[in-house]
Amino acid sequence: MFSKIEKEEIKMTDKAVNYTEEMLVDILDTYKANPSRQTVDVLAVEYNKAPRSIIAKLVREGVYKAAERVTKAGAPIVRKDEIVANIENAVGVVLPSLVKASKADLEALNKYFLGS
């Protein structure tokens, strides 16, 4: 039989390859041409992989761009601390407890001071 060292060498050299070099090149080229979730879904079907697997590979390769999060109305999500920072910059005073106000109130103040 095999010795313990030979078994470990066999395990190290017989690593299953999840993505071949050709698959990776095609996935990267296709995604770079049209970086969207729809492209990821098409690639997942084409290569019989889960979409999360394709996304994980794209992330490891440094090319994946997550979709920008938006509200139900389609507006970009703005965090309360960003609104507070805008208000503090407008009035020139640090207001640490202002972040405890409701988002609606902060948006009203932001609109009053900045007109946006």
mmCIF file of C-alpha atoms in Angstrom, residues 18-97:
data_model
loop_
_atom_site.group_PDB
_atom_site.id
_atom_site.type_symbol
_atom_site.label_atom_id
_atom_site.label_comp_id
_atom_site.label_asym_id
_atom_site.label_seq_id
_atom_site.Cartn_x
_atom_site.Cartn_y
_atom_site.Cartn_z
ATOM 1 C CA ASN A 18 -13.901 23.746 -10.607
ATOM 2 C CA TYR A 19 -13.170 26.204 -13.437
ATOM 3 C CA THR A 20 -10.818 25.484 -16.326
ATOM 4 C CA GLU A 21 -8.625 28.247 -17.699
ATOM 5 C CA GLU A 22 -10.821 28.445 -20.839
ATOM 6 C CA MET A 23 -13.984 28.717 -18.730
ATOM 7 C CA LEU A 24 -12.438 31.465 -16.624
ATOM 8 C CA VAL A 25 -11.341 33.489 -19.646
ATOM 9 C CA ASP A 26 -14.811 33.212 -21.216
ATOM 10 C CA ILE A 27 -16.562 34.105 -17.941
ATOM 11 C CA LEU A 28 -14.350 37.146 -17.405
ATOM 12 C CA ASP A 29 -14.682 38.374 -20.996
ATOM 13 C CA THR A 30 -18.445 37.901 -21.027
ATOM 14 C CA TYR A 31 -18.938 39.622 -17.683
ATOM 15 C CA LYS A 32 -16.617 42.526 -18.524
ATOM 16 C CA ALA A 33 -18.579 43.120 -21.732
ATOM 17 C CA ASN A 34 -21.874 43.360 -19.805
ATOM 18 C CA PRO A 35 -21.432 43.517 -16.013
ATOM 19 C CA SER A 36 -24.918 42.690 -14.731
ATOM 20 C CA ARG A 37 -26.778 40.091 -12.704
ATOM 21 C CA GLN A 38 -28.430 38.894 -15.923
ATOM 22 C CA THR A 39 -24.991 38.072 -17.355
ATOM 23 C CA VAL A 40 -24.154 36.120 -14.195
ATOM 24 C CA ASP A 41 -27.385 34.127 -14.535
ATOM 25 C CA VAL A 42 -26.653 33.335 -18.201
ATOM 26 C CA LEU A 43 -23.114 32.203 -17.344
ATOM 27 C CA ALA A 44 -24.451 30.035 -14.509
ATOM 28 C CA VAL A 45 -26.800 28.221 -16.885
ATOM 29 C CA GLU A 46 -24.114 27.929 -19.589
ATOM 30 C CA TYR A 47 -21.565 26.359 -17.230
ATOM 31 C CA ASN A 48 -24.041 24.465 -15.038
ATOM 32 C CA LYS A 49 -22.927 26.367 -11.925
ATOM 33 C CA ALA A 50 -24.822 28.213 -9.218
ATOM 34 C CA PRO A 51 -24.997 31.987 -9.756
ATOM 35 C CA ARG A 52 -23.301 32.470 -6.369
ATOM 36 C CA SER A 53 -20.398 30.334 -7.607
ATOM 37 C CA ILE A 54 -19.985 32.554 -10.665
ATOM 38 C CA ILE A 55 -20.199 35.692 -8.491
ATOM 39 C CA ALA A 56 -17.635 34.273 -6.055
ATOM 40 C CA LYS A 57 -15.225 33.569 -8.925
ATOM 41 C CA LEU A 58 -15.733 37.087 -10.315
ATOM 42 C CA VAL A 59 -15.096 38.561 -6.861
ATOM 43 C CA ARG A 60 -11.886 36.529 -6.482
ATOM 44 C CA GLU A 61 -10.761 37.818 -9.871
ATOM 45 C CA GLY A 62 -11.566 41.402 -8.806
ATOM 46 C CA VAL A 63 -14.083 42.212 -11.536
ATOM 47 C CA TYR A 64 -17.499 41.774 -9.883
ATOM 48 C CA LYS A 65 -19.548 44.913 -9.339
ATOM 49 C CA ALA A 66 -22.461 44.527 -6.933
ATOM 50 C CA ALA A 67 -25.714 46.123 -8.022
ATOM 51 C CA GLU A 68 -26.350 49.487 -6.401
ATOM 52 C CA ARG A 69 -28.969 49.182 -3.695
ATOM 53 C CA VAL A 70 -32.121 51.240 -4.211
ATOM 54 C CA THR A 71 -35.392 51.833 -2.388
ATOM 55 C CA LYS A 72 -38.714 50.429 -3.568
ATOM 56 C CA ALA A 73 -39.273 53.705 -5.403
ATOM 57 C CA GLY A 74 -35.947 53.301 -7.210
ATOM 58 C CA ALA A 75 -34.068 56.083 -5.385
ATOM 59 C CA PRO A 76 -30.550 55.352 -4.100
ATOM 60 C CA ILE A 77 -30.350 54.422 -0.424
ATOM 61 C CA VAL A 78 -28.970 57.258 1.720
ATOM 62 C CA ARG A 79 -27.901 56.428 5.263
ATOM 63 C CA LYS A 80 -28.872 58.613 8.194
ATOM 64 C CA ASP A 81 -25.242 59.313 9.098
ATOM 65 C CA GLU A 82 -24.661 60.693 5.576
ATOM 66 C CA ILE A 83 -27.629 63.056 5.953
ATOM 67 C CA VAL A 84 -26.375 64.131 9.400
ATOM 68 C CA ALA A 85 -22.920 64.831 7.960
ATOM 69 C CA ASN A 86 -24.480 67.017 5.243
ATOM 70 C CA ILE A 87 -26.464 68.975 7.847
ATOM 71 C CA GLU A 88 -23.436 69.376 10.132
ATOM 72 C CA ASN A 89 -21.379 70.687 7.212
ATOM 73 C CA ALA A 90 -24.137 73.131 6.294
ATOM 74 C CA VAL A 91 -24.500 74.593 9.796
ATOM 75 C CA GLY A 92 -20.816 74.278 10.742
ATOM 76 C CA VAL A 93 -21.538 72.557 14.070
ATOM 77 C CA VAL A 94 -21.037 68.959 15.208
ATOM 78 C CA LEU A 95 -24.363 67.565 16.423
ATOM 79 C CA PRO A 96 -23.684 64.052 17.800
ATOM 80 C CA SER A 97 -27.255 63.326 18.932
#
